[in-house]
Amino acid sequence: MDVKIEQTWKACLNEEFQKSYFIQLTDFVRNDYKAETIYPPASLIFNAFNLCPFDKVKVVLLGQDPYHEPGQAHGLCFSVRAGVPFPPSLRNIFKEIHDDLGKPVPQSGDLTRWAEQGVLLLNATLTVKAHYAGSHQGKGWETFTDAVIRKLTSERKNLVYILWGSYAQRKGEMIDSTQNLVLQSPHPSPLSASRGFFGNKHFSKANDYLEKTGQTPIEW
């Protein structure tokens, strides 16, 4: 199957694209785009990969589902297009960056600037039906994104994995924490941010590790 994705990812995931689960997933997603309103726009399903090639990844930030309301999702976890009001989790992320690094809250919630610096903004599920959170879970995306993490942990080292909340932390079981930095805390959602997300200092810890391993820190 010829998947339109950035070339370095295409090379290392090509076997995955030929597997029966991925072919079935593609058929399901294609049919749902024809019948329903699905986010993100089809051309942006692999946006996280297209903006952050395999060999450029420095940080992996794991989300769960794309945003499911109009105009929000554009293929990067936690990110919204410029001009879209910040969802609560993103607002809390920017608050923690301000408290951790002293940076002002940005005007835009578009995190493309992070992706272009080497932050893989990966949702576990890459598509969702409008207004229905979790509607494309269990269709095969999780198997695919598990394969992405396994590929990274087997072929790359000295990466930072940022895992917020129990869902992301379950994915973390595949990561070799002796070769990489794994940062875990509660999720930035309003329900859990005050239970340990605020004050986790993940952004400064990530940059400290990158510098220690000879890499350029991220301009959060």
Coordinates of C-alpha atoms in Angstrom, one line a residue:
M1 CA 0.0 0.0 0.0
D2 CA 1.3 3.4 -1.0
V3 CA 0.9 5.7 2.0
K4 CA 1.5 9.4 1.6
I5 CA 3.9 10.1 4.4
E6 CA 7.3 11.7 4.8
Q7 CA 10.0 9.5 3.2
T8 CA 12.1 8.5 6.3
W9 CA 8.9 7.3 8.0
K10 CA 7.8 5.6 4.8
A11 CA 11.0 3.6 4.7
C12 CA 10.9 2.5 8.3
L13 CA 7.2 1.8 8.5
N14 CA 6.7 0.2 5.0
E15 CA 6.3 -3.3 6.4
E16 CA 3.5 -2.0 8.7
F17 CA 1.6 -0.5 5.8
Q18 CA 1.4 -3.9 4.1
K19 CA -0.1 -5.7 7.1
S20 CA -3.8 -6.7 7.0
Y21 CA -4.8 -4.7 10.0
F22 CA -3.5 -1.5 8.4
I23 CA -5.2 -2.2 5.1
Q24 CA -8.5 -2.8 7.0
L25 CA -7.9 0.4 8.9
T26 CA -7.4 2.3 5.7
D27 CA -10.6 1.0 4.2
F28 CA -12.5 2.0 7.4
V29 CA -11.1 5.5 7.5
R30 CA -11.6 6.1 3.8
N31 CA -15.2 5.1 4.0
D32 CA -15.9 7.1 7.1
Y33 CA -14.4 10.2 5.5
K34 CA -16.9 9.7 2.7
A35 CA -19.9 9.2 5.0
E36 CA -19.2 11.4 8.0
T37 CA -17.3 14.6 9.1
I38 CA -13.9 13.3 10.3
Y39 CA -11.0 15.2 11.8
P40 CA -8.4 16.1 11.0
P41 CA -8.7 16.9 7.3
A42 CA -7.6 13.8 5.4
S43 CA -4.4 15.5 4.1
L44 CA -3.3 16.1 7.7
I45 CA -3.7 12.6 9.1
F46 CA 0.1 12.1 9.1
N47 CA 1.0 15.7 9.8
A48 CA 3.0 14.8 12.9
F49 CA 5.3 12.6 10.8
N50 CA 5.5 14.9 7.8
L51 CA 6.7 17.8 10.0
C52 CA 9.2 15.7 12.1
P53 CA 11.2 13.1 10.1
F54 CA 12.2 9.9 11.8
D55 CA 15.9 10.8 12.1
K56 CA 15.1 14.3 13.4
V57 CA 13.0 13.2 16.4
K58 CA 14.3 14.4 19.7
V59 CA 11.1 14.4 21.9
V60 CA 8.0 12.2 21.6
L61 CA 4.9 13.7 23.2
L62 CA 2.0 11.3 23.3
G63 CA -1.7 12.2 23.1
Q64 CA -4.8 10.1 22.9
D65 CA -7.3 11.3 20.3
P66 CA -7.5 14.3 17.9
Y67 CA -9.8 17.1 18.9
H68 CA -13.3 16.4 17.7
E69 CA -14.8 19.9 17.3
P70 CA -14.7 22.0 14.1
G71 CA -11.4 23.8 13.2
Q72 CA -9.3 22.3 16.0
A73 CA -7.5 19.1 14.9
H74 CA -4.6 19.4 12.4
G75 CA -2.7 16.2 13.0
L76 CA -0.5 17.3 16.0
C77 CA -1.5 16.2 19.5
F78 CA -2.6 19.0 21.8
S79 CA -2.2 21.5 19.0
V80 CA -4.9 23.8 17.4
R81 CA -4.7 26.0 14.3
A82 CA -3.8 29.6 14.8
G83 CA -6.8 31.7 15.8
V84 CA -8.6 28.8 17.5
P85 CA -9.2 29.3 21.2
F86 CA -7.0 27.1 23.4
P87 CA -8.6 23.9 24.7
P88 CA -8.3 23.5 28.4
S89 CA -5.4 21.0 28.3
L90 CA -3.4 23.2 26.0
R91 CA -4.0 26.3 28.2
N92 CA -2.6 24.3 31.1
I93 CA 0.4 23.2 29.1
F94 CA 1.2 26.8 28.3
K95 CA 0.8 27.7 32.0
E96 CA 3.3 25.0 33.0
I97 CA 5.8 26.2 30.4
H98 CA 5.4 29.8 31.8
D99 CA 5.9 28.6 35.4
D100 CA 8.8 26.2 34.4
L101 CA 10.7 28.4 31.9
G102 CA 9.3 31.9 32.4
K103 CA 8.1 32.1 28.8
P104 CA 5.0 34.1 28.0
V105 CA 1.9 32.4 26.9
P106 CA 2.0 32.4 23.0
Q107 CA -0.7 34.0 20.9
S108 CA -1.2 30.8 18.8
G109 CA -1.9 27.3 19.9
D110 CA -0.3 25.9 16.7
L111 CA 2.5 23.7 17.8
T112 CA 4.0 23.3 14.4
R113 CA 7.0 25.2 15.7
W114 CA 7.7 22.3 18.1
A115 CA 7.3 19.6 15.5
E116 CA 9.8 21.4 13.2
Q117 CA 12.3 21.3 16.0
G118 CA 12.0 17.6 16.5
V119 CA 9.0 17.1 18.7
L120 CA 6.9 14.2 17.4
L121 CA 3.3 15.2 18.5
L122 CA 1.8 11.8 18.2
N123 CA -1.8 10.9 19.0
A124 CA -2.4 7.2 19.7
T125 CA -5.5 7.4 17.4
L126 CA -5.0 9.6 14.3
T127 CA -8.6 10.2 13.3
V128 CA -12.0 10.9 15.0
K129 CA -15.6 11.4 14.1
A130 CA -16.9 15.0 14.6
H131 CA -18.3 15.5 18.2
Y132 CA -17.6 11.9 19.2
A133 CA -14.4 11.5 21.3
G134 CA -12.8 8.1 21.0
S135 CA -15.0 7.2 18.0
H136 CA -12.1 5.7 16.0
Q137 CA -10.4 3.9 18.9
G138 CA -10.0 0.2 18.5
K139 CA -10.0 0.3 14.7
G140 CA -6.2 -0.3 14.3
W141 CA -4.6 3.1 14.9
E142 CA -3.3 2.0 18.3
T143 CA -1.5 -1.0 16.7
F144 CA 0.1 1.4 14.2
T145 CA 1.2 3.9 16.8
D146 CA 2.6 1.1 19.0
A147 CA 4.7 0.1 16.0
V148 CA 5.9 3.7 15.6
I149 CA 7.1 3.7 19.3
R150 CA 8.7 0.3 19.0
K151 CA 10.6 1.5 15.9
L152 CA 11.8 4.6 17.7
T153 CA 12.9 2.7 20.8
S154 CA 14.7 0.0 18.8
E155 CA 16.5 2.3 16.3
R156 CA 17.0 5.6 18.2
K157 CA 18.3 6.5 21.6
N158 CA 18.7 9.6 23.8
L159 CA 15.1 10.6 23.0
V160 CA 12.8 12.2 25.5
Y161 CA 9.4 10.6 25.9
I162 CA 6.7 12.7 27.6
L163 CA 3.8 10.7 28.9
W164 CA 0.9 12.5 30.5
G165 CA -1.9 10.5 32.1
S166 CA -2.5 6.7 32.4
Y167 CA -3.3 6.1 28.7
A168 CA 0.1 7.5 27.5
Q169 CA 1.9 5.8 30.4
R170 CA 0.6 2.4 29.3
K171 CA 2.3 3.0 25.9
G172 CA 5.5 3.7 27.8
E173 CA 5.9 0.1 28.7
M174 CA 7.5 -0.4 25.2
I175 CA 10.1 2.3 25.8
D176 CA 13.7 1.4 26.9
S177 CA 14.1 3.9 29.8
T178 CA 17.8 3.0 30.1
Q179 CA 18.5 4.5 26.7
N180 CA 16.1 7.4 26.8
L181 CA 14.5 9.8 29.3
V182 CA 10.9 9.0 30.2
L183 CA 8.9 11.8 31.9
Q184 CA 5.6 10.9 33.4
S185 CA 2.9 12.9 35.2
P186 CA -0.8 13.3 35.4
H187 CA -2.6 14.6 32.3
P188 CA -2.9 18.4 31.8
S189 CA -6.7 18.3 31.6
P190 CA -8.6 20.4 34.2
L191 CA -9.6 17.1 35.9
S192 CA -6.0 16.1 36.8
A193 CA -3.6 19.0 36.2
S194 CA -3.6 20.0 39.8
R195 CA -2.7 16.5 40.9
G196 CA 0.9 16.7 39.6
F197 CA 0.9 18.0 36.1
F198 CA 1.5 21.6 37.4
G199 CA 5.0 21.7 38.7
N200 CA 6.3 18.6 36.8
K201 CA 8.9 20.8 35.0
H202 CA 9.0 18.4 32.1
F203 CA 10.0 21.2 29.7
S204 CA 13.2 22.2 31.5
K205 CA 13.9 18.5 32.3
A206 CA 13.6 17.6 28.6
N207 CA 15.9 20.4 27.6
D208 CA 18.5 19.6 30.3
Y209 CA 18.6 16.0 29.0
L210 CA 18.9 17.1 25.3
E211 CA 21.8 19.4 26.2
K212 CA 23.5 16.7 28.3
T213 CA 23.3 14.3 25.3
G214 CA 24.7 16.8 22.9
Q215 CA 21.4 17.9 21.3
T216 CA 19.9 21.3 20.8
P217 CA 17.2 22.1 23.3
I218 CA 13.6 22.8 22.2
E219 CA 12.3 26.4 22.1
W220 CA 9.1 25.6 23.9

